[in-house]
mmCIF file of C-alpha atoms and ligand atoms in Angstrom:
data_model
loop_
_atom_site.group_PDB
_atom_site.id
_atom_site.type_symbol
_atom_site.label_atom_id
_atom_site.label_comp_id
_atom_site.label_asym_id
_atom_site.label_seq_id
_atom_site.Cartn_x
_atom_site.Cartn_y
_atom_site.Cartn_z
ATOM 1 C CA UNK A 1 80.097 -70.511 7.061
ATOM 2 C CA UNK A 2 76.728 -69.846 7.380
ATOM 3 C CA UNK A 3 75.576 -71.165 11.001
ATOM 4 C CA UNK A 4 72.477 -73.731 10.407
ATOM 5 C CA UNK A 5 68.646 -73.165 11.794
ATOM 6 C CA UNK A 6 66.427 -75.492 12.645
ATOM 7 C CA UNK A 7 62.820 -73.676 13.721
ATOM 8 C CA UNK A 8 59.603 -75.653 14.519
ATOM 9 C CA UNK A 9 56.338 -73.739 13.733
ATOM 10 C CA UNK A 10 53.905 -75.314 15.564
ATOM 11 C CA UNK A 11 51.175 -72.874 13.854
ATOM 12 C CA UNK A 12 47.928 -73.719 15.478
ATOM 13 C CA UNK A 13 49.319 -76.694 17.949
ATOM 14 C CA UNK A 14 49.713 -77.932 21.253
ATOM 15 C CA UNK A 15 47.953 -76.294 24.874
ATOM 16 C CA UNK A 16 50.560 -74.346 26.873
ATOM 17 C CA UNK A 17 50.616 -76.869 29.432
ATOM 18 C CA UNK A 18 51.615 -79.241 26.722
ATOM 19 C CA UNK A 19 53.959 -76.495 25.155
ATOM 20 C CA UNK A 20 55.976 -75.943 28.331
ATOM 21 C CA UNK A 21 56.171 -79.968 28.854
ATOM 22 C CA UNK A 22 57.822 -80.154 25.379
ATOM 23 C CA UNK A 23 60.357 -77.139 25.537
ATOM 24 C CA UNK A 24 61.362 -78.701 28.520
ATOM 25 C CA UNK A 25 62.263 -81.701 27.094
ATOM 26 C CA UNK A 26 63.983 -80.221 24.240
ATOM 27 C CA UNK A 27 65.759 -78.226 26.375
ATOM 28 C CA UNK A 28 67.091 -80.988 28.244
ATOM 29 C CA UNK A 29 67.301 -83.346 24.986
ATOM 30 C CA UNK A 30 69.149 -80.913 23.071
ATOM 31 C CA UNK A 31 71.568 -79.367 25.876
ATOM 32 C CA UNK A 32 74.889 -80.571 23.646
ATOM 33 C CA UNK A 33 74.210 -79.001 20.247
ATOM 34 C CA UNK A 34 76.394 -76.275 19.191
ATOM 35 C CA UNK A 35 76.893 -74.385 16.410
ATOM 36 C CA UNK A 36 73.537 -74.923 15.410
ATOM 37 C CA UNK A 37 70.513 -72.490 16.006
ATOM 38 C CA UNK A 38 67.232 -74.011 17.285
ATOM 39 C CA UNK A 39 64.152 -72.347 17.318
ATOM 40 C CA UNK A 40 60.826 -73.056 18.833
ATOM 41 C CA UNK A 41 57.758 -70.771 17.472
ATOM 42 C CA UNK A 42 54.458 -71.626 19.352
ATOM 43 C CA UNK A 43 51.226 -69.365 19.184
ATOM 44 C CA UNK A 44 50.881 -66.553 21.188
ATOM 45 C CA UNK A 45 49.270 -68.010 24.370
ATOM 46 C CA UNK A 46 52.555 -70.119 24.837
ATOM 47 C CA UNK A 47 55.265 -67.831 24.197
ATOM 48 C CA UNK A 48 55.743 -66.487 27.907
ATOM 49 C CA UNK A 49 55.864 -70.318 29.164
ATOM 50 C CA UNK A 50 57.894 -71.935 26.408
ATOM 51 C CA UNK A 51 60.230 -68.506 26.862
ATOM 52 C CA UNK A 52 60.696 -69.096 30.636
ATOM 53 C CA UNK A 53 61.617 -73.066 29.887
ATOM 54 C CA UNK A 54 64.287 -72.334 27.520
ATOM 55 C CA UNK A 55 65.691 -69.725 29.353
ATOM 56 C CA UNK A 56 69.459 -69.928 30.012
ATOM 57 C CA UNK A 57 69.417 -72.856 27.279
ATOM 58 C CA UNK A 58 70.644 -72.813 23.231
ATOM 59 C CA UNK A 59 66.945 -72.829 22.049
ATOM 60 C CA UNK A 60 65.318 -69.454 20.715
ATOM 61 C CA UNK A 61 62.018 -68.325 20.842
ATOM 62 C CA UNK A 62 60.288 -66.921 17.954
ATOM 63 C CA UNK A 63 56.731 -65.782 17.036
ATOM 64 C CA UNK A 64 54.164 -66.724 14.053
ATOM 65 C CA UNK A 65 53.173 -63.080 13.521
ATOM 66 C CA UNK A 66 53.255 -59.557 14.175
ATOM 67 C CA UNK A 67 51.354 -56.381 13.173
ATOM 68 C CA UNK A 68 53.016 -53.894 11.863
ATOM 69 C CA UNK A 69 51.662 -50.996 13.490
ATOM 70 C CA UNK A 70 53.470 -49.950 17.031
ATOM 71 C CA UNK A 71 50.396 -49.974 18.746
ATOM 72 C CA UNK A 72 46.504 -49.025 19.335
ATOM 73 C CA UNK A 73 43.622 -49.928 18.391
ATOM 74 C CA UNK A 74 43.731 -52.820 16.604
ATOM 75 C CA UNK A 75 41.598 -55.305 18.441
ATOM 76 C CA UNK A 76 43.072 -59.115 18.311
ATOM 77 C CA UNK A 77 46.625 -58.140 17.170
ATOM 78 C CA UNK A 78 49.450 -58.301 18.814
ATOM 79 C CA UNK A 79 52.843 -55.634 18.682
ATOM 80 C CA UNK A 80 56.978 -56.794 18.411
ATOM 81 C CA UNK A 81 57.294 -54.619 20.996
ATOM 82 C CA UNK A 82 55.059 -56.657 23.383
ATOM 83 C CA UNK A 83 57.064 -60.050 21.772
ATOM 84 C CA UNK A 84 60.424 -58.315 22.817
ATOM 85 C CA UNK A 85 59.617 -57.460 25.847
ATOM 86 C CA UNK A 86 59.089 -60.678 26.997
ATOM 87 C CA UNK A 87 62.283 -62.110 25.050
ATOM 88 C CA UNK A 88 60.814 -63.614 22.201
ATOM 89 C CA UNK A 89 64.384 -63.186 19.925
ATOM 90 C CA UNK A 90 62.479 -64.025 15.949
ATOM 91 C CA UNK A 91 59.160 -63.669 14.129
ATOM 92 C CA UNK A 92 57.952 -65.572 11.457
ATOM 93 C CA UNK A 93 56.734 -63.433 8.648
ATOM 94 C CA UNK A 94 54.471 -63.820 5.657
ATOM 95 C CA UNK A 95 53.967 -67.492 6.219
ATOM 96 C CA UNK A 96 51.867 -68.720 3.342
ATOM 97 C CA UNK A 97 49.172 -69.457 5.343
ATOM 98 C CA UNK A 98 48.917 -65.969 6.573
ATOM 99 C CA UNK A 99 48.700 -65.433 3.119
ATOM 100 C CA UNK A 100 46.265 -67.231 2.051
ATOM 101 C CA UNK A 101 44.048 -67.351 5.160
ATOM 102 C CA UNK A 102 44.492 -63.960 5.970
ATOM 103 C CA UNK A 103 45.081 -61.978 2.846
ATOM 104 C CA UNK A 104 48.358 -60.753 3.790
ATOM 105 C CA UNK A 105 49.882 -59.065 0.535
ATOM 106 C CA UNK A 106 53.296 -58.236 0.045
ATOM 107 C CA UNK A 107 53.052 -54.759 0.891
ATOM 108 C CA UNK A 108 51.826 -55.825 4.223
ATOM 109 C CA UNK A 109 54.349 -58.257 4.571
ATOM 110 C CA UNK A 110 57.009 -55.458 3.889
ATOM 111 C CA UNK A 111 55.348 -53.446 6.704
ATOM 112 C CA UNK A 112 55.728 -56.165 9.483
ATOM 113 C CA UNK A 113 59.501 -57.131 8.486
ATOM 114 C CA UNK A 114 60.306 -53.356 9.024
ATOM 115 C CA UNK A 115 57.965 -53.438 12.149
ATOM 116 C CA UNK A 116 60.028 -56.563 13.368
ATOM 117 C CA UNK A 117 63.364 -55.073 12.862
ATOM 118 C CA UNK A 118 62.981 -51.905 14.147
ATOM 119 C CA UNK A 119 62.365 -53.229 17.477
ATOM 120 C CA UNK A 120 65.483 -55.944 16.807
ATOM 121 C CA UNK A 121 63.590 -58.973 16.771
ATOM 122 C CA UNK A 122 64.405 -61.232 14.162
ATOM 123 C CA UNK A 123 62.299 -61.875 10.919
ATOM 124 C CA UNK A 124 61.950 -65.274 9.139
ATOM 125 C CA UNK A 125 60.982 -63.810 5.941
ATOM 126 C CA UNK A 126 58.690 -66.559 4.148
ATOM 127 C CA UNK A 127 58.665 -67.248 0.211
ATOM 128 C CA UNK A 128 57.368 -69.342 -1.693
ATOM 129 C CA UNK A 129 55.088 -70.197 -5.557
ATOM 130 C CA UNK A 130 51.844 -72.278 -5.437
ATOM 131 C CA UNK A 131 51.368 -75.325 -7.098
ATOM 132 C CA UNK A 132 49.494 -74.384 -9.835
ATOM 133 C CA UNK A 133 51.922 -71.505 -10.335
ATOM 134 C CA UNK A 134 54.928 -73.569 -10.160
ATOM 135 C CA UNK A 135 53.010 -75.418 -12.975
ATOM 136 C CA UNK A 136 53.052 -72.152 -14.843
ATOM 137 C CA UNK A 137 56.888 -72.630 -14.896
ATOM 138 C CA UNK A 138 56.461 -69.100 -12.959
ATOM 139 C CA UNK A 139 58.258 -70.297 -9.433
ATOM 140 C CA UNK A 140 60.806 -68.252 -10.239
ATOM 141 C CA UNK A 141 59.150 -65.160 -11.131
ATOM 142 C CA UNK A 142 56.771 -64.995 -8.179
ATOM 143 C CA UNK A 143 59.928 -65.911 -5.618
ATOM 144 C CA UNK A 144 61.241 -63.102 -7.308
ATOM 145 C CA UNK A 145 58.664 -60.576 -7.178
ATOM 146 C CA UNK A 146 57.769 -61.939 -3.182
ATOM 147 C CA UNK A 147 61.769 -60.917 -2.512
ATOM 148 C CA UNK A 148 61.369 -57.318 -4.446
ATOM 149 C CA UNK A 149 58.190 -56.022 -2.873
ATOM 150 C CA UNK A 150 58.694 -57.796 0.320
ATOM 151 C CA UNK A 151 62.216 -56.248 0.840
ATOM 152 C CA UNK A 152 61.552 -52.668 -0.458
ATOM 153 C CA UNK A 153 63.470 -50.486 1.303
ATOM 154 C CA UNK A 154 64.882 -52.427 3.524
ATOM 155 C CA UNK A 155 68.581 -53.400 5.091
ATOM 156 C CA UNK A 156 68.861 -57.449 4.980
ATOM 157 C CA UNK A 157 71.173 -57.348 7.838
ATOM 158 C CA UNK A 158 69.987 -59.964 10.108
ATOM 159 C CA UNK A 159 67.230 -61.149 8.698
ATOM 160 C CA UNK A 160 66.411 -65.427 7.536
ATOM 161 C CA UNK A 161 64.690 -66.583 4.320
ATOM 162 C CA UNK A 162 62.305 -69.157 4.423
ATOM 163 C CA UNK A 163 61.516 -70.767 0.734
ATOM 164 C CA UNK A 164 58.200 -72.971 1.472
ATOM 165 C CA UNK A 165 56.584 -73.783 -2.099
ATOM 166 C CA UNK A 166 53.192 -73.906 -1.301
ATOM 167 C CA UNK A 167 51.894 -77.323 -2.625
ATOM 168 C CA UNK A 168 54.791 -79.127 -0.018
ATOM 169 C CA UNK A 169 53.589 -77.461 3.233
ATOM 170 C CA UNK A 170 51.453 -80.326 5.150
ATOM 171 C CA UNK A 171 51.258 -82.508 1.976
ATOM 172 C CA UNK A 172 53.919 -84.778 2.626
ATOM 173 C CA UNK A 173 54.852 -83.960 -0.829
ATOM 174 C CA UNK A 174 58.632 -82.667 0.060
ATOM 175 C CA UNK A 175 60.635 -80.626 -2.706
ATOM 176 C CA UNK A 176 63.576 -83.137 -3.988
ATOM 177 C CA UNK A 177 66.869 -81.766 -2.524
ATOM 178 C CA UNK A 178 67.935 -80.587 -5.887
ATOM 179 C CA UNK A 179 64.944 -79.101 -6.959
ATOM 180 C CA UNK A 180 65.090 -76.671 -3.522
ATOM 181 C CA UNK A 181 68.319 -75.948 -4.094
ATOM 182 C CA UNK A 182 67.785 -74.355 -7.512
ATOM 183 C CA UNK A 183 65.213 -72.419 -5.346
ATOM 184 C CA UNK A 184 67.805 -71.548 -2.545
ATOM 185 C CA UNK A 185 70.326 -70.325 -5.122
ATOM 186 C CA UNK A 186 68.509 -68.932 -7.208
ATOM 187 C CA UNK A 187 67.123 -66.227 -3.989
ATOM 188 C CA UNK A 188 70.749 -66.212 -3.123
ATOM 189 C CA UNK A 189 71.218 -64.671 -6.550
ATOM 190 C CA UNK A 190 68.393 -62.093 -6.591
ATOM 191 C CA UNK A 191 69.436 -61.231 -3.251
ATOM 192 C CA UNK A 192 73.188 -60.549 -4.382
ATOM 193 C CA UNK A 193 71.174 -57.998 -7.221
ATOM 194 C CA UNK A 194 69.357 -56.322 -4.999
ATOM 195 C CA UNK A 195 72.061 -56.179 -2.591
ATOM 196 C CA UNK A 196 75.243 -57.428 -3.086
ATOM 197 C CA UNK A 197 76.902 -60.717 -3.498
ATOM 198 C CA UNK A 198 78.774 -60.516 -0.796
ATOM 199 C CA UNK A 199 76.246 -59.912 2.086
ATOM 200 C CA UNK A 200 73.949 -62.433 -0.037
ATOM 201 C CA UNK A 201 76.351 -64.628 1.087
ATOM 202 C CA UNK A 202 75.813 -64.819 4.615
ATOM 203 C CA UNK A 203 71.738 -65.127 4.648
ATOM 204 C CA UNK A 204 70.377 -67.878 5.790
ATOM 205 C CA UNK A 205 68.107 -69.778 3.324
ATOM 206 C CA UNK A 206 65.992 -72.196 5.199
ATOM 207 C CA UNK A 207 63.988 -74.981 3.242
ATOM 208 C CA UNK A 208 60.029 -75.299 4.616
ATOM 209 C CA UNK A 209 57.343 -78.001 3.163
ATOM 210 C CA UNK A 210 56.691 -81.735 4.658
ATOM 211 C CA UNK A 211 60.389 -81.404 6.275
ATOM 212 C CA UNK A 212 61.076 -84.596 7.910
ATOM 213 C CA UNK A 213 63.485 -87.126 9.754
ATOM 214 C CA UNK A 214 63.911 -89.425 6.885
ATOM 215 C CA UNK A 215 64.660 -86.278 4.357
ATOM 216 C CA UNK A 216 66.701 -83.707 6.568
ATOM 217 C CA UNK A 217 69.725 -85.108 5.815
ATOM 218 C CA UNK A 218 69.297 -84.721 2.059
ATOM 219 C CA UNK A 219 68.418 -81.310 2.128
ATOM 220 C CA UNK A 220 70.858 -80.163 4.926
ATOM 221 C CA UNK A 221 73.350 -81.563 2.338
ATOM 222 C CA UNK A 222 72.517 -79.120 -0.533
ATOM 223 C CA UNK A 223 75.481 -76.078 -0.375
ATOM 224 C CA UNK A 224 72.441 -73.139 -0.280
ATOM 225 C CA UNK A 225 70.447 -74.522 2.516
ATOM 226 C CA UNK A 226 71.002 -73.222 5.806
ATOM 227 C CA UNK A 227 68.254 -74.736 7.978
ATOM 228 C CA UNK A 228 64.281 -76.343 7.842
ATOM 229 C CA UNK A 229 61.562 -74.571 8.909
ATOM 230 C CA UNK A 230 59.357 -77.718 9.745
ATOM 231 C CA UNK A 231 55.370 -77.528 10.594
ATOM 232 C CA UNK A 232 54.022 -80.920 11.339
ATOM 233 C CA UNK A 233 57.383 -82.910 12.122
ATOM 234 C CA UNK A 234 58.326 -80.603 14.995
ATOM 235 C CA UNK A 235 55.365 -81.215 17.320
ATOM 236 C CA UNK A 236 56.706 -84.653 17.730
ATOM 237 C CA UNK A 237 59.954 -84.948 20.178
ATOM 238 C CA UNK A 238 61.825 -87.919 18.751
ATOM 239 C CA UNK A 239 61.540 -86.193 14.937
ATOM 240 C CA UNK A 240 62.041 -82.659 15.636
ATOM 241 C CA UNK A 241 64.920 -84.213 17.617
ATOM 242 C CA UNK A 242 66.294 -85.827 14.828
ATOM 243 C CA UNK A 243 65.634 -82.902 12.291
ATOM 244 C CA UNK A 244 67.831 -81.106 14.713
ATOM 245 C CA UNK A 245 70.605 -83.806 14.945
ATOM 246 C CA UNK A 246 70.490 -84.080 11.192
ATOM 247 C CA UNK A 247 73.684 -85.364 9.815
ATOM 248 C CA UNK A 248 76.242 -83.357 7.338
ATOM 249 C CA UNK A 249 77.211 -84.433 4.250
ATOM 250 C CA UNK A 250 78.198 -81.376 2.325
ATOM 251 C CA UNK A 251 80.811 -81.164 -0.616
ATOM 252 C CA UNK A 252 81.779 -77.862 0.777
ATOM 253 C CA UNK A 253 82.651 -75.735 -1.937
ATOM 254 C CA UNK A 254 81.261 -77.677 -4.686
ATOM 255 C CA UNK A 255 78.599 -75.650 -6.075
ATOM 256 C CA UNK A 256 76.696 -77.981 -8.256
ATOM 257 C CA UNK A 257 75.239 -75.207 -11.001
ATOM 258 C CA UNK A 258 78.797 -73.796 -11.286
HETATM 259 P P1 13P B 1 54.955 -78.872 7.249
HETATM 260 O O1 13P B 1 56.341 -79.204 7.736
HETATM 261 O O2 13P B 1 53.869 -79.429 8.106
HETATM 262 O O3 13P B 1 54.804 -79.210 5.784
HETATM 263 O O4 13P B 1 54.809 -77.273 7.358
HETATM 264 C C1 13P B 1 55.800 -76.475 6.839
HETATM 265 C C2 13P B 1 55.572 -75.078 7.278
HETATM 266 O O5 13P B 1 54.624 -74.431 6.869
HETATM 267 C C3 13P B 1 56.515 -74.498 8.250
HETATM 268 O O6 13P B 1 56.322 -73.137 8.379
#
């Protein structure tokens, strides 16, 4: 069984005085879950405080970026070696926004999950097509393509998949449970090619795009998703509270496209 993860991104959100307020909470709202990994990923400034209120608790800390050089000078950025030392645990990595914003390419992305690994923090490896290219009927290609390059020579050993299509991040437009899991299995299967099927098996494939209380459920039900990766609905306590406490309905071991 692949053990579920829920991770807020807060991108761009929240003061730290606000973030520590709301780790706290969670901390103390979300004491009982088990067998479920939770993950809070603020922006830089916040990390040290939301690290130190979740210490000693079942939430994680992760990071929105990296660079992938060790270190130097390269004004502005930040290293995984400064995020591990302070005990940030995962790194978000190739978020589409990155992308887009920031011209990350795949061959960069590549660079930071290697940079992020070989100090043993944690990537989030993010995937996803854009609208217009999902239009295309090319999803499937460019998923494809983001997995090859992105992965290039490296082991897949501890590392989570995000799949956020583009056009459902911050549009409220969410992907219909069926239509990510064709997603989800269908980077489960190009990851059991470039791989094998057998370690493909126990990645985590989290869902990301307009991820919220009312749809959790659904999508937590699909047999290839492993966990949300939620933007917007996690900067509120009673959702991302929810999205945590979503409810399991699986037909385990019914694999619909089988
Ligand atoms: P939203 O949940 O706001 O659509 O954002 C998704 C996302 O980009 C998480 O990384």
């Amino acid at each position: 069984m692949r053990r579920p993860i829920i991770a807020g991104n807060w991108k761009m959100n929240k003061l730290p005085s606000e973030a520590r307020g709301f780790a706290r909470e969670m901390v103390k709202l979300l004491s009982d879950i088990q067998e479920r990994d939770i993950l809070l990923c603020p922006p830089y400034v916040s990390l040290p405080c939301v690290v130190n209120a979740c210490r000693g608790s079942n939430i994680k800390v992760g990071a929105q970026n990296i660079y992938f050089e060790k270190e130097g000078a390269f004004t502005g950025e930040v290293s995984a070696d400064m995020l591990k030392e302070i005990g940030v645990e995962y790194v978000i990595i190739g978020h589409s926004e990155r992308r887009e914003y920031f011209k990350e390419d795949d061959e960069m992305v590549n660079k930071k999950l290697k940079r992020a690994i070989s100090v043993g923090l944690i990537p989030i490896f993010c995937i996803g097509e854009k609208e217009e290219e999902r239009e295309k009927g090319m999803k499937k290609d460019v998923v494809y393509q983001q997995l090859v390059k992105g992965l290039s020579g490296i082991e897949l050993e501890n590392m989570v998949i995000a799949y956020e299509p583009v056009w459902a991040i911050g549009t409220g437009k969410t992907a219909t449970p069926e239509d990510a899991e064709e997603m989800h299995l269908f980077i489960r299967e190009t990851l059991g090619k470039i791989y094998n099927e057998e370690l493909a098996e126990f990645v985590r494939i989290q869902y990301g795009g307009s991820v919220r209380s009312d749809n959790i459920d659904s999508l937590m039900a699909q047999l290839d998703i492993d966990g949300t990766l939620v933007g917007g609905a996690s900067l509120n306590i009673d959702s991302f509270v929810r999205i945590v406490r979503f409810v399991y309905s699986r037909n385990i071991g019914l694999r619909k496209n089988m």
